[in-house]
Amino acid sequence: MADTAKLTVGDQSIELPIVEGSEGERGLDIRKLRSEMGLITLDPGYANTGSCQSRITFIDGDKGILRYRGIPIEEVAENSTFLEVAYLLIYGTLPTRDQFKNFHASITYHTMIHEDFKRFFGALPKDAHPMAACSASVGALSTFYPDSLDPRDPRQVEVSVHRLIAKMITLAAYAYKHSIGQPFMYPANNRSYVANLLYMVFGTPCEEYIVDPVIERVIDMLLILHADHEQNCSTSAVRLVGSSMVNLFSSIAAGINALRGPSHGGANQEVINMLAAIRDEGMTARQFVERAKRGDPTARLMGFGHRVYKNFDPRMKIIKKGCFDVLGKLGVHSKLLEIAVELEEIAIKDDYFVERKLYPNVDFYSGVTYTAIGIPSNMFTAFFALGRLPGWIAQWMEMHHDPDFKIGRPRQIYTGPTLTHYVPIEER
Ligand code: CMC
């Protein structure tokens, strides 16, 4: 197969190299296009633009394939743990027993946060959304740890990575406790990573809190399923911000802010709001689907559609099964789950959704699962962020080791006024 493509514009031609990935994906390397032809590419939403070459996560959106470092998501979700997946994404291979022991010990060691964070959270309004509190507090970590901010010092990066993974559960739990006015719980490091998180979210100093192993396992699985998704909006935000050579904490805070949007990770909270509205307003699932077909971007069927998956989202299949399993094990009946299943059944057979290749995504059943196990809806996206953290970190580190590293700086086609002169205010 040709390894260059010829582009002719008017009487000028250029040979563009074709880059091929390990799974056969092909792309045109257009780097010389502007210097040799005076042209840029225009691709709103970067829907067909490769921003980097990456070895971390492979997605085939037509076949519904997702792999972390080559391993299918189904195998990882079934057999691994979130911390092991974090290691896999960040360091590139599954850890040996010793490597994992050291990693686990280091993450556990760093879970406590500076006591001054209590005052930091205290300064936020009570109704602050936990995602806003998380991004603010993760950004603030750079003020507490000025000793580890150099993105090109491997030792400093290592310490920041471990601190971030460890402290993020504590910060997320504090953000929630602040919003409900309960005392902050110190981490209890004899517990697993996920059990520690649940303890800090649900525990109080008044009673012993025993973590249900069924809930611990399902949260671990949800974190695994969210751990990376190649160049999505928040990951691209982390890479773009990080490309300015700012520290890891500031880069990750940018990712948290991007994730909060309802078109991205914030959709999991929106799905529950949608299901609850259908239940409470006496609307039928069919009426809601009809409304979502009007093309109004504010009335979409939340948890449906994906930029990359055009057949099915493999994470959704695993979550849906996990959702039924956990509800069955806990003996919980969920009206919201019934509505979700009905919506899915109607939408996947409806021409509007079929023609546009809109299928349920990762967020469609995750909110129902979180609700069934008692996670408050304003924490759903924070749990997504906890899951995505190792992916953001791995992508940020990969970018810094990339021989093609450059500050991210897209171009534009200017369509504003041509040269116009300043008019003094009295003459306007
Ligand atoms: N409900 C109704 N119509 C939809 C939906 C939906 N959920 N999603 C897309 N469409 C329509 C859209 O109106 C457009 O129709 P037309 O061609 O007639 O103008 C067509 O489908 C293509 O939509 P698009 O907005 O151009 O597609 P996109 O790839 O830019 O957007 C998306 C992808 C995920 C933002 C979008 O599908 C959406 O808003 N979904 C609902 C929010 C959601 O569930 N987000 C979570 C995404 S998965 C997890 C994550 O990324 O964090």
Coordinates of C-alpha atoms and ligand atoms in Angstrom, one line a residue:
M1 CA 0.0 0.0 0.0
A2 CA 1.2 3.5 -0.9
D3 CA 3.0 5.2 2.0
T4 CA 2.4 8.7 0.7
A5 CA -0.7 10.5 -0.7
K6 CA -0.5 13.2 -3.4
L7 CA -2.5 16.3 -2.9
T8 CA -2.9 18.7 -5.8
V9 CA -4.3 22.2 -5.4
G10 CA -4.3 24.3 -8.5
D11 CA -0.9 23.8 -10.1
Q12 CA 0.8 22.9 -6.9
S13 CA 1.2 19.3 -5.6
I14 CA 2.6 17.8 -2.4
E15 CA 3.4 14.3 -1.2
L16 CA 2.0 13.7 2.2
P17 CA 3.4 10.8 4.3
I18 CA 0.8 8.2 5.5
V19 CA 1.3 7.1 9.1
E20 CA 0.0 3.7 10.0
G21 CA -0.8 2.5 13.5
S22 CA -0.3 -1.0 14.9
E23 CA -4.0 -1.8 14.3
G24 CA -3.9 -0.6 10.7
E25 CA -5.4 2.8 11.3
R26 CA -4.0 5.2 8.7
G27 CA -3.6 9.0 8.8
L28 CA -2.1 11.7 6.6
D29 CA 0.8 13.6 8.1
I30 CA -0.1 17.2 7.2
R31 CA 2.8 18.9 9.0
K32 CA 4.4 20.3 5.9
L33 CA 1.1 21.4 4.3
R34 CA 1.2 25.0 5.5
S35 CA 4.9 25.7 5.0
E36 CA 4.9 24.2 1.4
M37 CA 1.3 24.9 0.2
G38 CA 0.1 27.7 2.5
L39 CA -2.9 25.5 3.5
I40 CA -4.2 24.5 6.9
T41 CA -6.8 21.8 7.6
L42 CA -10.2 22.7 9.0
D43 CA -11.9 20.2 11.3
P44 CA -14.4 21.6 13.8
G45 CA -14.6 19.5 16.9
Y46 CA -11.4 17.7 15.8
A47 CA -13.8 14.9 14.6
N48 CA -11.2 13.6 12.1
T49 CA -8.0 14.9 13.5
G50 CA -5.3 12.8 15.1
S51 CA -3.5 15.0 17.7
C52 CA -0.8 12.4 18.6
Q53 CA 0.4 8.9 18.2
S54 CA -0.4 6.9 21.4
R55 CA 0.4 3.4 22.7
I56 CA -2.1 3.5 25.6
T57 CA -5.7 2.7 24.5
F58 CA -7.1 1.3 21.3
I59 CA -10.7 1.9 20.3
D60 CA -12.5 0.5 17.2
G61 CA -15.8 2.4 17.3
D62 CA -17.4 0.4 14.5
K63 CA -16.7 -2.9 16.1
G64 CA -17.2 -1.8 19.7
I65 CA -13.6 -2.6 20.7
L66 CA -11.8 -1.0 23.7
R67 CA -8.4 -2.2 24.9
Y68 CA -6.0 -0.9 27.5
R69 CA -2.4 -1.5 26.4
G70 CA -3.8 -4.2 24.1
I71 CA -5.9 -6.0 26.7
P72 CA -9.6 -6.1 26.0
I73 CA -11.7 -4.1 28.4
E74 CA -13.9 -7.2 29.1
E75 CA -10.8 -9.1 30.4
V76 CA -9.6 -6.2 32.5
A77 CA -13.0 -5.6 34.0
E78 CA -13.4 -9.3 34.9
N79 CA -9.9 -10.0 36.3
S80 CA -8.2 -6.9 37.4
T81 CA -8.5 -4.2 40.1
F82 CA -8.6 -0.5 39.6
L83 CA -5.1 0.1 41.1
E84 CA -3.6 -2.6 38.9
V85 CA -5.2 -1.0 35.8
A86 CA -3.8 2.4 36.9
Y87 CA -0.4 0.8 37.0
L88 CA -1.0 -0.8 33.6
L89 CA -2.0 2.5 32.0
I90 CA 0.7 4.6 33.6
Y91 CA 3.7 2.2 33.3
G92 CA 2.7 0.3 30.2
T93 CA 2.6 -3.3 31.5
L94 CA 0.8 -5.3 34.2
P95 CA 2.9 -5.2 37.4
T96 CA 4.7 -8.1 38.9
R97 CA 3.7 -9.0 42.5
D98 CA 6.6 -6.9 43.9
Q99 CA 5.9 -3.9 41.6
F100 CA 2.3 -3.9 42.6
K101 CA 3.1 -4.2 46.3
N102 CA 5.4 -1.1 46.1
F103 CA 2.9 0.9 44.0
H104 CA 0.0 0.0 46.4
A105 CA 2.1 0.8 49.4
S106 CA 3.1 4.2 48.0
I107 CA -0.5 5.1 47.0
T108 CA -1.8 4.1 50.4
Y109 CA 0.9 6.1 52.2
H110 CA -0.1 9.4 50.4
T111 CA -3.8 9.4 51.0
M112 CA -3.8 12.0 53.8
I113 CA -4.2 15.6 52.8
H114 CA -2.8 18.7 54.4
E115 CA -4.9 19.8 57.4
D116 CA -5.3 23.3 55.8
F117 CA -7.5 21.8 53.1
K118 CA -10.3 21.8 55.8
R119 CA -10.1 25.6 55.6
F120 CA -9.9 25.5 51.9
F121 CA -13.1 23.5 51.6
G122 CA -14.7 25.6 54.4
A123 CA -14.3 28.7 52.1
L124 CA -16.5 27.1 49.4
P125 CA -20.3 27.6 49.4
K126 CA -22.2 24.6 50.9
D127 CA -23.9 23.9 47.6
A128 CA -20.6 23.9 45.6
H129 CA -20.8 21.0 43.1
P130 CA -18.3 18.3 44.1
M131 CA -16.7 18.5 40.6
A132 CA -16.0 22.2 41.0
A133 CA -14.6 21.5 44.5
C134 CA -12.5 18.7 43.1
S135 CA -11.0 20.7 40.3
A136 CA -10.3 23.6 42.6
S137 CA -8.6 21.4 45.3
V138 CA -6.6 19.4 42.7
G139 CA -5.4 22.7 41.3
A140 CA -4.5 23.8 44.8
L141 CA -2.3 20.7 45.3
S142 CA 0.3 22.6 43.3
T143 CA 0.5 25.2 46.1
F144 CA 1.0 22.5 48.7
Y145 CA 3.7 20.6 46.8
P146 CA 6.0 23.1 45.1
D147 CA 8.7 20.4 45.5
S148 CA 7.3 18.2 42.7
L149 CA 6.1 20.5 39.9
D150 CA 8.7 20.1 37.2
P151 CA 7.1 18.0 34.4
R152 CA 10.5 17.0 33.1
D153 CA 12.0 15.7 36.4
P154 CA 11.1 11.9 36.5
R155 CA 11.4 11.8 40.3
Q156 CA 9.1 14.8 40.8
V157 CA 6.6 13.4 38.3
E158 CA 6.6 10.0 40.1
V159 CA 5.9 11.6 43.4
S160 CA 3.2 13.8 42.0
V161 CA 1.5 10.9 40.2
H162 CA 1.4 8.8 43.4
R163 CA 0.2 11.8 45.5
L164 CA -2.5 12.6 43.0
I165 CA -3.9 9.1 42.8
A166 CA -3.8 8.7 46.6
K167 CA -5.2 12.1 47.5
M168 CA -7.9 12.3 44.9
I169 CA -10.2 9.9 46.8
T170 CA -9.7 12.0 49.9
L171 CA -10.4 15.3 48.1
A172 CA -13.5 13.9 46.4
A173 CA -14.8 12.6 49.7
Y174 CA -14.1 15.9 51.4
A175 CA -15.9 17.8 48.6
Y176 CA -19.0 15.6 49.2
K177 CA -18.8 15.8 53.0
H178 CA -18.6 19.6 52.8
S179 CA -21.7 19.7 50.6
I180 CA -23.8 17.8 53.2
G181 CA -22.2 19.4 56.3
Q182 CA -20.7 16.2 57.8
P183 CA -17.3 16.0 59.3
F184 CA -14.4 15.0 57.1
M185 CA -13.1 11.5 57.7
Y186 CA -9.4 10.8 57.7
P187 CA -8.4 8.0 55.3
A188 CA -8.2 4.6 57.0
N189 CA -5.2 3.0 55.2
N190 CA -5.9 -0.6 56.4
R191 CA -8.7 -0.6 53.7
S192 CA -8.4 -1.1 50.0
Y193 CA -8.3 2.0 47.7
V194 CA -12.1 1.7 46.9
A195 CA -13.1 0.7 50.5
N196 CA -11.2 3.7 51.8
L197 CA -13.0 6.0 49.3
L198 CA -16.4 4.6 50.4
Y199 CA -15.5 4.9 54.0
M200 CA -14.6 8.6 53.6
V201 CA -17.8 9.2 51.6
F202 CA -20.2 7.3 53.8
G203 CA -18.5 6.9 57.2
T204 CA -19.1 9.2 60.2
P205 CA -17.1 9.5 63.4
C206 CA -20.2 8.2 65.3
E207 CA -20.5 4.7 64.0
E208 CA -18.4 1.9 62.5
Y209 CA -18.8 1.8 58.7
I210 CA -18.5 -1.6 57.2
V211 CA -18.0 -1.6 53.4
D212 CA -20.2 -4.1 51.6
P213 CA -17.9 -6.2 49.3
V214 CA -20.5 -6.3 46.6
I215 CA -20.6 -2.5 46.5
E216 CA -16.8 -2.3 46.7
R217 CA -16.4 -4.7 43.7
V218 CA -18.9 -2.8 41.5
I219 CA -17.3 0.5 42.2
D220 CA -13.9 -0.9 41.5
M221 CA -15.3 -2.2 38.1
L222 CA -16.9 1.2 37.3
L223 CA -13.5 2.9 37.9
I224 CA -11.8 0.4 35.7
L225 CA -14.3 1.0 32.9
H226 CA -13.7 4.7 33.0
A227 CA -9.9 4.5 33.4
D228 CA -9.0 5.7 29.9
H229 CA -10.6 6.4 26.5
E230 CA -7.9 7.8 24.3
Q231 CA -8.2 11.4 23.0
N232 CA -11.6 12.3 24.5
C233 CA -12.5 15.9 25.5
S234 CA -11.0 15.9 29.0
T235 CA -7.9 13.9 28.1
S236 CA -7.3 16.3 25.2
A237 CA -7.7 19.2 27.7
V238 CA -5.1 17.6 30.0
R239 CA -2.7 17.1 27.1
L240 CA -3.3 20.7 25.7
V241 CA -2.9 22.4 29.1
G242 CA 0.1 20.1 30.0
S243 CA 1.8 21.0 26.7
S244 CA 2.4 24.5 28.1
M245 CA 4.8 22.8 30.5
V246 CA 2.6 23.5 33.5
N247 CA 2.7 21.0 36.3
L248 CA 0.6 17.8 36.5
F249 CA -1.9 19.0 39.2
S250 CA -2.9 22.1 37.0
S251 CA -3.2 19.9 33.9
I252 CA -5.4 17.4 35.7
A253 CA -7.6 20.2 37.2
A254 CA -8.3 21.2 33.5
G255 CA -9.3 17.6 32.8
I256 CA -11.8 17.6 35.7
N257 CA -13.4 20.8 34.5
A258 CA -13.7 19.4 31.0
L259 CA -15.2 16.2 32.3
R260 CA -17.9 18.0 34.2
G261 CA -19.8 19.1 31.0
P262 CA -23.1 17.3 30.3
S263 CA -21.9 16.3 26.8
H264 CA -19.0 14.4 28.5
G265 CA -18.8 12.9 32.0
G266 CA -21.5 15.1 33.4
A267 CA -24.0 13.0 31.3
N268 CA -24.1 10.4 34.1
Q269 CA -25.8 12.8 36.5
E270 CA -28.0 14.1 33.6
V271 CA -29.2 10.6 32.9
I272 CA -30.5 10.2 36.4
N273 CA -32.1 13.6 36.3
M274 CA -33.8 12.5 33.0
L275 CA -35.0 9.2 34.4
A276 CA -36.3 10.8 37.6
A277 CA -38.1 13.5 35.5
I278 CA -39.8 10.8 33.5
R279 CA -40.8 9.0 36.7
D280 CA -42.0 12.1 38.5
E281 CA -43.7 14.0 35.7
G282 CA -45.7 11.0 34.6
M283 CA -44.2 11.1 31.1
T284 CA -43.9 7.8 29.2
A285 CA -40.6 6.6 27.9
R286 CA -42.0 6.9 24.4
Q287 CA -43.0 10.5 24.8
F288 CA -39.5 11.3 26.1
V289 CA -37.9 9.6 23.1
E290 CA -40.1 11.6 20.7
R291 CA -39.1 14.8 22.4
A292 CA -35.4 13.8 22.1
K293 CA -35.8 13.4 18.3
R294 CA -36.7 17.1 17.8
G295 CA -33.1 18.0 17.4
D296 CA -33.1 20.3 20.4
P297 CA -29.5 19.9 21.9
T298 CA -31.0 20.7 25.3
A299 CA -33.5 17.9 25.2
R300 CA -31.3 15.0 24.0
L301 CA -31.6 11.5 25.2
M302 CA -28.8 11.6 27.8
G303 CA -26.5 8.6 27.9
F304 CA -27.1 8.0 24.1
G305 CA -24.7 8.7 21.3
H306 CA -20.9 8.8 21.1
R307 CA -18.4 10.5 18.8
V308 CA -16.5 7.2 18.3
Y309 CA -18.8 4.3 19.0
K310 CA -21.2 3.8 16.1
N311 CA -22.4 0.3 16.9
F312 CA -22.2 -0.2 20.7
D313 CA -20.2 1.0 23.6
P314 CA -18.5 -2.1 25.1
R315 CA -18.4 -0.4 28.5
M316 CA -22.1 0.0 28.5
K317 CA -22.6 -3.8 28.0
I318 CA -20.4 -4.5 31.1
I319 CA -22.1 -1.9 33.2
K320 CA -25.6 -3.0 32.3
K321 CA -24.8 -6.5 33.4
G322 CA -23.0 -5.3 36.5
C323 CA -26.0 -3.1 37.3
F324 CA -28.5 -6.0 37.1
D325 CA -26.1 -8.2 39.1
V326 CA -25.6 -5.7 41.9
L327 CA -29.3 -4.8 42.2
G328 CA -30.1 -8.6 42.4
K329 CA -27.4 -9.2 45.0
L330 CA -28.6 -6.3 47.1
G331 CA -32.3 -7.1 46.6
V332 CA -32.9 -3.5 45.4
H333 CA -35.9 -2.8 43.1
S334 CA -35.3 0.2 40.9
K335 CA -38.0 2.1 39.0
L336 CA -35.2 4.1 37.3
L337 CA -33.7 0.9 35.9
E338 CA -37.1 -0.1 34.5
I339 CA -37.4 3.2 32.8
A340 CA -33.9 3.1 31.5
V341 CA -34.4 -0.4 30.0
E342 CA -37.7 0.8 28.4
L343 CA -36.0 3.9 26.9
E344 CA -33.2 1.8 25.5
E345 CA -35.6 -0.7 23.9
I346 CA -37.6 2.0 22.2
A347 CA -34.6 4.1 21.1
I348 CA -32.5 1.3 19.6
K349 CA -35.4 0.3 17.3
D350 CA -36.3 3.9 16.3
D351 CA -35.2 5.1 12.9
Y352 CA -34.0 8.4 14.2
F353 CA -31.4 6.7 16.5
V354 CA -30.6 3.9 14.1
E355 CA -29.9 6.2 11.2
R356 CA -27.6 8.4 13.3
K357 CA -26.0 5.4 14.9
L358 CA -26.9 6.5 18.4
Y359 CA -26.6 3.7 21.0
P360 CA -26.5 3.8 24.8
N361 CA -23.1 4.9 26.1
V362 CA -21.1 4.3 29.3
D363 CA -23.2 6.8 31.2
F364 CA -26.6 5.3 30.5
Y365 CA -26.5 2.6 33.2
S366 CA -23.7 3.9 35.4
G367 CA -26.0 6.5 37.1
V368 CA -28.6 3.8 37.8
T369 CA -25.9 1.6 39.4
Y370 CA -24.6 4.4 41.5
T371 CA -28.1 5.4 42.7
A372 CA -28.9 1.8 43.6
I373 CA -25.9 1.6 45.9
G374 CA -26.5 4.9 47.5
I375 CA -24.0 7.2 45.8
P376 CA -25.6 10.7 45.6
S377 CA -26.1 12.0 42.1
N378 CA -23.9 15.0 42.5
M379 CA -21.0 12.6 43.1
F380 CA -21.4 10.5 39.9
T381 CA -19.1 12.6 37.8
A382 CA -16.6 12.8 40.6
F383 CA -16.5 9.0 40.5
F384 CA -16.0 9.2 36.8
A385 CA -13.1 11.6 37.4
L386 CA -11.5 9.2 39.9
G387 CA -11.7 6.5 37.3
R388 CA -10.3 8.6 34.5
L389 CA -7.4 9.9 36.6
P390 CA -4.8 7.2 35.6
G391 CA -5.7 7.6 32.0
W392 CA -5.2 11.4 32.2
I393 CA -1.9 10.8 33.9
A394 CA -0.7 8.2 31.4
Q395 CA -1.6 10.4 28.5
W396 CA 0.2 13.4 30.1
M397 CA 3.3 11.4 30.7
E398 CA 3.3 9.9 27.2
M399 CA 3.0 13.4 25.8
H400 CA 6.1 14.6 27.7
H401 CA 8.1 11.6 26.4
D402 CA 6.9 12.1 22.8
P403 CA 9.8 13.0 20.4
D404 CA 7.2 15.1 18.5
F405 CA 6.3 17.1 21.7
K406 CA 5.2 20.7 21.0
I407 CA 3.0 23.1 22.7
G408 CA -0.6 22.5 21.5
R409 CA -1.7 25.4 19.4
P410 CA -4.4 24.9 16.7
R411 CA -4.9 27.3 13.9
Q412 CA -8.0 28.9 12.5
I413 CA -9.6 30.3 9.4
Y414 CA -10.3 34.0 10.2
T415 CA -13.8 35.1 9.0
G416 CA -14.0 38.5 10.8
P417 CA -13.8 42.0 9.4
T418 CA -10.9 42.9 7.2
L419 CA -8.7 45.9 8.1
T420 CA -10.9 48.5 9.8
H421 CA -9.8 51.7 11.6
Y422 CA -10.4 52.8 15.2
V423 CA -13.2 55.3 15.5
P424 CA -13.1 57.7 18.5
I425 CA -16.1 57.3 20.8
E426 CA -17.7 60.7 20.0
E427 CA -17.8 59.8 16.3
R428 CA -19.6 56.4 16.7
Ligands
CMC1 N1 -30.3 12.4 21.6 C1 -30.9 12.8 20.5 N2 -30.2 13.1 19.4 C2 -28.9 13.0 19.4 C3 -28.2 12.5 20.5 C4 -29.0 12.2 21.7 N3 -28.4 11.8 22.8 N4 -26.9 12.5 20.3 C5 -26.7 12.9 19.0 N5 -27.9 13.2 18.5 C6 -28.2 13.6 17.1 C7 -27.9 15.1 16.9 O1 -29.0 15.9 17.1 C8 -27.4 15.0 15.4 O2 -28.6 14.9 14.6 P1 -28.6 15.7 13.1 O3 -27.6 14.9 12.3 O4 -30.0 15.5 12.7 O5 -28.3 17.1 13.4 C9 -26.7 13.7 15.3 O6 -27.3 12.8 16.3 C10 -25.2 13.7 15.5 O7 -25.0 14.3 16.7 P2 -23.7 15.2 17.0 O8 -23.9 16.1 18.2 O9 -23.2 15.8 15.8 O10 -22.7 14.0 17.4 P3 -21.3 14.2 18.2 O11 -20.4 13.1 17.9 O12 -20.7 15.6 18.0 O13 -21.7 14.2 19.8 C11 -22.3 13.3 21.9 C12 -21.6 13.0 20.6 C13 -21.9 12.2 22.9 C14 -21.8 14.7 22.5 C15 -23.8 13.3 21.6 O14 -24.2 12.1 21.1 C16 -24.6 13.7 22.9 O15 -24.8 14.9 23.2 N6 -25.1 12.7 23.7 C17 -25.8 12.9 24.9 C18 -24.8 13.3 26.0 C19 -24.1 12.0 26.5 O16 -24.6 11.0 26.7 N7 -22.7 12.2 26.6 C20 -21.9 11.1 27.1 C21 -20.9 10.6 26.0 S1 -20.1 9.1 26.5 C22 -19.1 9.4 27.8 C23 -18.2 10.6 27.7 O17 -17.7 10.9 26.7 O18 -17.9 11.1 28.8

